[in-house]
XYZ file of N, CA, C and O in Angstrom:
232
model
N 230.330 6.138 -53.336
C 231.269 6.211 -52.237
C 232.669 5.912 -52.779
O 232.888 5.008 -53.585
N 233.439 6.590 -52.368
C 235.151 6.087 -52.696
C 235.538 5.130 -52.339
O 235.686 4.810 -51.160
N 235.772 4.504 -53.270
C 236.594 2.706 -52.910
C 237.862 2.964 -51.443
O 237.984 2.215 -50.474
N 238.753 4.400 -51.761
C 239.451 4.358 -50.456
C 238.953 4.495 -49.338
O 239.228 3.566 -48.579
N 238.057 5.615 -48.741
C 237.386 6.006 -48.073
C 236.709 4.415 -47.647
O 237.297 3.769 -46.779
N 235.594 3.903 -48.233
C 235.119 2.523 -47.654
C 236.209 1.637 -47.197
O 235.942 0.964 -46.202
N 237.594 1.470 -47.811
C 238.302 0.698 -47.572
C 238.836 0.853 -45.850
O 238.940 -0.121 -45.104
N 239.159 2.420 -45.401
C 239.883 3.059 -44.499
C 238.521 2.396 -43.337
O 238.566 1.777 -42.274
N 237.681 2.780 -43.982
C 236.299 2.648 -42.415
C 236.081 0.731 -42.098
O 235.627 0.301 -41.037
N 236.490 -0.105 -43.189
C 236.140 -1.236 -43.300
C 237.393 -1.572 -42.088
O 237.190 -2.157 -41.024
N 238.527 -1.108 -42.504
C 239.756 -1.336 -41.921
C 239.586 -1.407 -40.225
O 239.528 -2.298 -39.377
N 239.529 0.464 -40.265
C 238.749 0.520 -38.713
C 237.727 -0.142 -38.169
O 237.678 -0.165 -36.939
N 236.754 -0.782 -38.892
C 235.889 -1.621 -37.846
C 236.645 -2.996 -37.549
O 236.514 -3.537 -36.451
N 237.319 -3.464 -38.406
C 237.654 -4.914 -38.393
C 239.038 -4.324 -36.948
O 239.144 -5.097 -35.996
N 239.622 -3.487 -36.942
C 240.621 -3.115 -35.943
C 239.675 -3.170 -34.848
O 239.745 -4.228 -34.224
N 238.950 -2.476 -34.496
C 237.928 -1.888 -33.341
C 237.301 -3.540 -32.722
O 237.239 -3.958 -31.566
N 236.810 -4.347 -34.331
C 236.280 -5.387 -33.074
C 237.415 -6.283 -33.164
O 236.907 -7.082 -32.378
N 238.396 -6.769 -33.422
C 239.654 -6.886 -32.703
C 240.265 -5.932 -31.728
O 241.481 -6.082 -31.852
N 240.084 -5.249 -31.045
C 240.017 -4.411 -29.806
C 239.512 -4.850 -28.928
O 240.053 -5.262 -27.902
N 237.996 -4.828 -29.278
C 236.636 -5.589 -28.314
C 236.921 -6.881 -28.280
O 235.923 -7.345 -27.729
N 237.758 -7.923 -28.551
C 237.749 -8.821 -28.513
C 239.123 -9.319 -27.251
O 239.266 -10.130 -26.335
N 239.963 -8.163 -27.986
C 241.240 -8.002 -26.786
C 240.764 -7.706 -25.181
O 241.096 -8.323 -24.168
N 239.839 -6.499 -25.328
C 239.738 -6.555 -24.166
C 238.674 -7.082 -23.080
O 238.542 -6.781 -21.894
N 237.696 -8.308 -24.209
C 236.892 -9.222 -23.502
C 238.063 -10.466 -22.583
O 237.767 -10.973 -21.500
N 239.315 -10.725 -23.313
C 239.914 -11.250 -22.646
C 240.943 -10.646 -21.663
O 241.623 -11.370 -20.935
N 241.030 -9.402 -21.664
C 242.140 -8.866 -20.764
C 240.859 -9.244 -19.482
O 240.972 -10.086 -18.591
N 239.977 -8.568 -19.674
C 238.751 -8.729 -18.460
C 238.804 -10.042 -17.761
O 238.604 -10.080 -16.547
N 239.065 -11.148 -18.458
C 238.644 -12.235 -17.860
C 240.161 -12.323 -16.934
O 240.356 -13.346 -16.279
N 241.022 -11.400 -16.923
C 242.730 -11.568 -16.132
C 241.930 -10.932 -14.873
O 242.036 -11.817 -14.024
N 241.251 -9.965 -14.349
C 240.980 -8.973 -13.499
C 242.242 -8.346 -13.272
O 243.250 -8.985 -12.971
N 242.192 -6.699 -13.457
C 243.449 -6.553 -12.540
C 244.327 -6.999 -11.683
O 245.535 -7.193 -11.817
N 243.331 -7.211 -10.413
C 243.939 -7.743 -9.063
C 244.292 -8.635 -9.155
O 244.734 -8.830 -8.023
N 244.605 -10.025 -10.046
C 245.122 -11.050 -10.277
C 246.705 -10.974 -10.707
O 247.620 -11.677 -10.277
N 246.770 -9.887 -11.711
C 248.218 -9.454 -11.803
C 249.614 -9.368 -10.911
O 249.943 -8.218 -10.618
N 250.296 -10.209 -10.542
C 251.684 -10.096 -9.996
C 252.111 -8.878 -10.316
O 251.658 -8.157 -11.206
N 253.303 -8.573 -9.319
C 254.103 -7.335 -9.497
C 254.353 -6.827 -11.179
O 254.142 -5.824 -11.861
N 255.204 -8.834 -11.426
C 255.901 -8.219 -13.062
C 255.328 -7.900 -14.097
O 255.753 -7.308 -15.090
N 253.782 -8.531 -13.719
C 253.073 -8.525 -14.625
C 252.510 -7.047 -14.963
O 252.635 -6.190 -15.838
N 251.825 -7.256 -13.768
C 251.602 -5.042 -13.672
C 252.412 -4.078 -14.113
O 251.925 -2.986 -14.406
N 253.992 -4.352 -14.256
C 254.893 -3.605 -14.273
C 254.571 -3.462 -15.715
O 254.072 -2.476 -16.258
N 255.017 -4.868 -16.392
C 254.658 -4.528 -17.712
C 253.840 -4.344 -18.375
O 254.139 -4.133 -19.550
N 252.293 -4.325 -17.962
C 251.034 -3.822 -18.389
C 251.624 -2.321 -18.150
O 251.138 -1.484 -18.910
N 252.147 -2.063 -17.647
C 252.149 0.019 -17.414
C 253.237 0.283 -18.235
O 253.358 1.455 -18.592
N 254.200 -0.663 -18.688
C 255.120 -0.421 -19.625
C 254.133 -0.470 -21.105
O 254.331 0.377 -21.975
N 253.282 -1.328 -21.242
C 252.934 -1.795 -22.818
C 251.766 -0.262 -22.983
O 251.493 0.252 -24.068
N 251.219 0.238 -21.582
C 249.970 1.466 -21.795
C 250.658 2.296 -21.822
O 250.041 3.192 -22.398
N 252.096 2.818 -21.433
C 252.878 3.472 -21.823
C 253.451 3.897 -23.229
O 253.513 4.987 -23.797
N 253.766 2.884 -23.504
C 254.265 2.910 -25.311
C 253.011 3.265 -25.606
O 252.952 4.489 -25.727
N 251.734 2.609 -25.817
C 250.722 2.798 -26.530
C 249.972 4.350 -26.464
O 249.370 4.994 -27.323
N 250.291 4.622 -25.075
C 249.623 6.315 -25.228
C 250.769 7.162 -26.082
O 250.527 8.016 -26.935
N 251.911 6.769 -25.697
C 252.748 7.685 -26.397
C 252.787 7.807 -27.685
O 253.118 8.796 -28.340
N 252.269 6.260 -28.224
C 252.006 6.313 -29.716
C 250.584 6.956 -30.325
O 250.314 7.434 -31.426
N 250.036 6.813 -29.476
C 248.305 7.796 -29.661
C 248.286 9.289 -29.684
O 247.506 9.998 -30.319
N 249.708 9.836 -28.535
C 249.688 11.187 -28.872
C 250.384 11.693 -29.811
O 250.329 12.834 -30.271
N 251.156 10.683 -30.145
C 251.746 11.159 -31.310
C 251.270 11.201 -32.715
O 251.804 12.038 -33.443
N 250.159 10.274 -33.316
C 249.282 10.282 -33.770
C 248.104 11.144 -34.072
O 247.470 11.297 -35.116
N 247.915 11.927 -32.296
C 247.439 13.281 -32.703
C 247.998 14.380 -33.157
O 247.270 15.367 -33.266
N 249.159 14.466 -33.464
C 249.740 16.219 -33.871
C 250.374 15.484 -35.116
O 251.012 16.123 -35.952
């Protein structure tokens, strides 16, 4: 196996369950607990982040 190649997939899992870990605690916020400002800026931070995902695709 290629030392890079293993390196790239090792990378991505250790990202992924730091993901799963992010969003075991976003869960424990529930949505509906969120204030206005707070919501506001959750749709600001999923904002940046999709925009950076589609850009990522092309």
């Amino acid at each position: 196996m290629r030392k890079d190649y293993k390196e790239a997939m090792d990378s991505y899992e250790e990202f992924m369950n730091e993901y799963c870990d992010f969003i075991k605690k976003f869960d424990q916020w529930g949505g509906e607990d969120l204030n206005d400002a707070e919501f506001a800026y959750y749709m600001e931070v999923q904002t940046r982040a999709y925009e950076r995902l589609a850009e990522a695709a092309y």
